[in-house]
């Protein structure tokens, strides 16, 4: 499925970048967590950090995939040229993070199962690419059907 998650390696294409986020989502699923993964890349495609939703694993509702990737990337001088890649359309909280730090581009793997603030982020200057990867759409759809309570908790609809 992917070439693995190698910090500092170059992932040239959006497909390769999305594979890193997918690998994070798969790790989250294997841990019994919510299978949403994300990764932050430099303009050159260097992987700065990746992460996954850790609500279940850490007992932390604020640890979303994008947030975890952002934190794992450490402090960057500027985010203007970075690319955030996420398996699922970013919620308002993560959309706020993308806008707050001026992340330059957003790649979304799936906006069928959930549509967050991606258009709002794009309207404020970020580039937006929506892949709608069939494998991801199927994976997330299955998760939502199998774990509706966990999903509703994550999107704040309890
Ligand atoms: Zn989020």
Short mmCIF file of C-alpha atoms and ligand atoms in Angstrom, two decimals:
data_model
loop_
_atom_site.label_atom_id
_atom_site.label_comp_id
_atom_site.label_asym_id
_atom_site.label_seq_id
_atom_site.Cartn_x
_atom_site.Cartn_y
_atom_site.Cartn_z
CA UNK A 1 0.00 0.00 0.00
CA UNK A 2 2.69 2.49 0.88
CA UNK A 3 6.42 2.99 1.01
CA UNK A 4 6.12 3.51 4.74
CA UNK A 5 6.46 6.55 6.91
CA UNK A 6 9.97 7.98 6.72
CA UNK A 7 10.50 11.39 8.26
CA UNK A 8 12.79 13.41 6.00
CA UNK A 9 12.08 11.33 2.89
CA UNK A 10 10.64 12.98 -0.22
CA UNK A 11 7.11 12.10 -1.27
CA UNK A 12 6.86 13.79 -4.63
CA UNK A 13 3.26 13.23 -5.70
CA UNK A 14 -0.03 13.82 -3.92
CA UNK A 15 -0.68 10.08 -4.23
CA UNK A 16 2.56 9.31 -2.39
CA UNK A 17 1.76 11.92 0.23
CA UNK A 18 -1.71 10.50 0.74
CA UNK A 19 -0.19 7.04 1.18
CA UNK A 20 1.59 8.34 4.30
CA UNK A 21 -1.71 9.62 5.73
CA UNK A 22 -3.35 6.29 4.82
CA UNK A 23 -0.60 4.38 6.61
CA UNK A 24 -1.25 6.51 9.72
CA UNK A 25 -4.98 5.80 9.46
CA UNK A 26 -4.23 2.07 9.24
CA UNK A 27 -2.05 2.28 12.35
CA UNK A 28 -4.90 4.05 14.14
CA UNK A 29 -7.35 1.33 13.11
CA UNK A 30 -4.94 -1.36 14.33
CA UNK A 31 -4.78 0.42 17.69
CA UNK A 32 -8.57 0.43 18.00
CA UNK A 33 -8.71 4.14 17.29
CA UNK A 34 -10.54 6.30 14.79
CA UNK A 35 -8.88 5.67 11.39
CA UNK A 36 -7.99 9.19 10.33
CA UNK A 37 -4.40 9.96 9.39
CA UNK A 38 -2.55 13.05 8.27
CA UNK A 39 0.92 14.26 7.35
CA UNK A 40 2.69 17.58 6.87
CA UNK A 41 5.17 18.04 4.03
CA UNK A 42 7.50 20.78 2.90
CA UNK A 43 7.08 22.37 -0.53
CA UNK A 44 9.66 19.91 -1.84
CA UNK A 45 7.61 16.98 -0.54
CA UNK A 46 9.82 16.22 2.46
CA UNK A 47 7.82 14.53 5.21
CA UNK A 48 8.03 16.81 8.26
CA UNK A 49 5.70 14.83 10.48
CA UNK A 50 2.72 12.52 10.42
CA UNK A 51 0.07 11.47 12.86
CA UNK A 52 -3.35 10.02 13.45
CA UNK A 53 -6.47 10.64 15.43
CA UNK A 54 -5.63 9.57 19.00
CA UNK A 55 -8.93 10.28 20.79
CA UNK A 56 -9.23 6.66 21.93
CA UNK A 57 -5.53 5.87 22.37
CA UNK A 58 -4.69 8.97 24.41
CA UNK A 59 -8.12 9.71 25.88
CA UNK A 60 -7.73 13.12 24.24
CA UNK A 61 -10.56 14.54 22.17
CA UNK A 62 -8.32 17.29 20.81
CA UNK A 63 -5.77 14.93 19.25
CA UNK A 64 -7.01 14.78 15.70
CA UNK A 65 -4.99 13.40 12.79
CA UNK A 66 -4.02 16.83 11.50
CA UNK A 67 -3.21 18.10 14.99
CA UNK A 68 -1.05 15.08 15.72
CA UNK A 69 0.82 15.45 12.41
CA UNK A 70 1.29 19.17 13.04
CA UNK A 71 2.71 18.58 16.51
CA UNK A 72 4.94 15.75 15.35
CA UNK A 73 6.38 18.03 12.67
CA UNK A 74 7.73 20.28 15.40
CA UNK A 75 8.21 24.00 15.16
CA UNK A 76 8.55 25.33 11.62
CA UNK A 77 9.63 28.88 10.89
CA UNK A 78 6.89 29.31 8.34
CA UNK A 79 4.00 27.13 7.20
CA UNK A 80 3.27 29.05 4.00
CA UNK A 81 4.93 26.48 1.76
CA UNK A 82 3.85 23.38 3.68
CA UNK A 83 1.25 20.88 2.54
CA UNK A 84 -1.20 19.23 4.95
CA UNK A 85 -2.47 15.90 3.68
CA UNK A 86 -5.36 14.25 5.48
CA UNK A 87 -7.40 11.14 4.84
CA UNK A 88 -10.67 12.89 5.73
CA UNK A 89 -11.92 16.43 5.21
CA UNK A 90 -10.65 18.51 8.15
CA UNK A 91 -13.11 19.40 10.90
CA UNK A 92 -13.53 23.06 11.93
CA UNK A 93 -10.90 22.70 14.63
CA UNK A 94 -8.28 21.38 12.22
CA UNK A 95 -9.40 23.84 9.53
CA UNK A 96 -8.73 26.54 12.11
CA UNK A 97 -5.25 25.16 12.70
CA UNK A 98 -4.53 25.17 8.96
CA UNK A 99 -5.72 28.76 8.67
CA UNK A 100 -4.10 29.98 11.89
CA UNK A 101 -0.65 28.84 10.80
CA UNK A 102 -1.13 29.70 7.13
CA UNK A 103 -0.50 26.22 5.78
CA UNK A 104 -0.23 26.72 2.04
CA UNK A 105 -2.02 23.73 0.62
CA UNK A 106 -4.45 21.07 1.74
CA UNK A 107 -4.91 17.64 0.18
CA UNK A 108 -8.07 15.78 1.26
CA UNK A 109 -8.40 12.04 0.71
CA UNK A 110 -12.16 11.78 1.29
CA UNK A 111 -14.89 14.40 1.57
CA UNK A 112 -17.75 11.98 0.96
CA UNK A 113 -17.99 10.64 4.51
CA UNK A 114 -17.44 14.01 6.16
CA UNK A 115 -17.21 17.57 4.92
CA UNK A 116 -15.49 19.98 7.27
CA UNK A 117 -14.01 23.43 6.70
CA UNK A 118 -11.97 22.75 3.57
CA UNK A 119 -13.79 25.33 1.42
CA UNK A 120 -13.41 27.97 4.13
CA UNK A 121 -9.68 27.26 4.25
CA UNK A 122 -9.50 27.52 0.45
CA UNK A 123 -11.45 30.79 0.45
CA UNK A 124 -8.76 32.20 2.72
CA UNK A 125 -5.91 31.40 0.40
CA UNK A 126 -4.88 27.77 0.82
CA UNK A 127 -4.65 25.55 -2.21
CA UNK A 128 -7.11 22.66 -2.08
CA UNK A 129 -6.97 19.28 -3.80
CA UNK A 130 -9.69 16.72 -3.13
CA UNK A 131 -8.72 13.20 -4.16
CA UNK A 132 -11.79 11.18 -3.07
CA UNK A 133 -9.81 7.96 -3.06
CA UNK A 134 -12.23 5.00 -3.36
CA UNK A 135 -10.21 2.88 -0.92
CA UNK A 136 -10.38 5.61 1.74
CA UNK A 137 -14.07 6.33 1.15
CA UNK A 138 -14.82 2.62 1.58
CA UNK A 139 -12.62 2.28 4.66
CA UNK A 140 -14.13 5.29 6.45
CA UNK A 141 -17.68 4.34 5.47
CA UNK A 142 -17.17 0.89 6.96
CA UNK A 143 -15.79 2.38 10.17
CA UNK A 144 -18.76 4.76 10.52
CA UNK A 145 -21.22 1.87 10.04
CA UNK A 146 -19.38 -0.40 12.48
CA UNK A 147 -18.64 2.19 15.18
CA UNK A 148 -21.40 4.81 14.97
CA UNK A 149 -21.09 5.84 18.63
CA UNK A 150 -17.35 6.46 18.36
CA UNK A 151 -17.82 8.34 15.11
CA UNK A 152 -20.60 10.55 16.51
CA UNK A 153 -18.46 11.27 19.56
CA UNK A 154 -15.59 12.33 17.31
CA UNK A 155 -17.68 14.73 15.23
CA UNK A 156 -19.38 16.12 18.35
CA UNK A 157 -22.85 14.77 17.58
CA UNK A 158 -23.54 12.86 20.76
ZN1 LIG B 1 -10.00 17.70 13.24
#
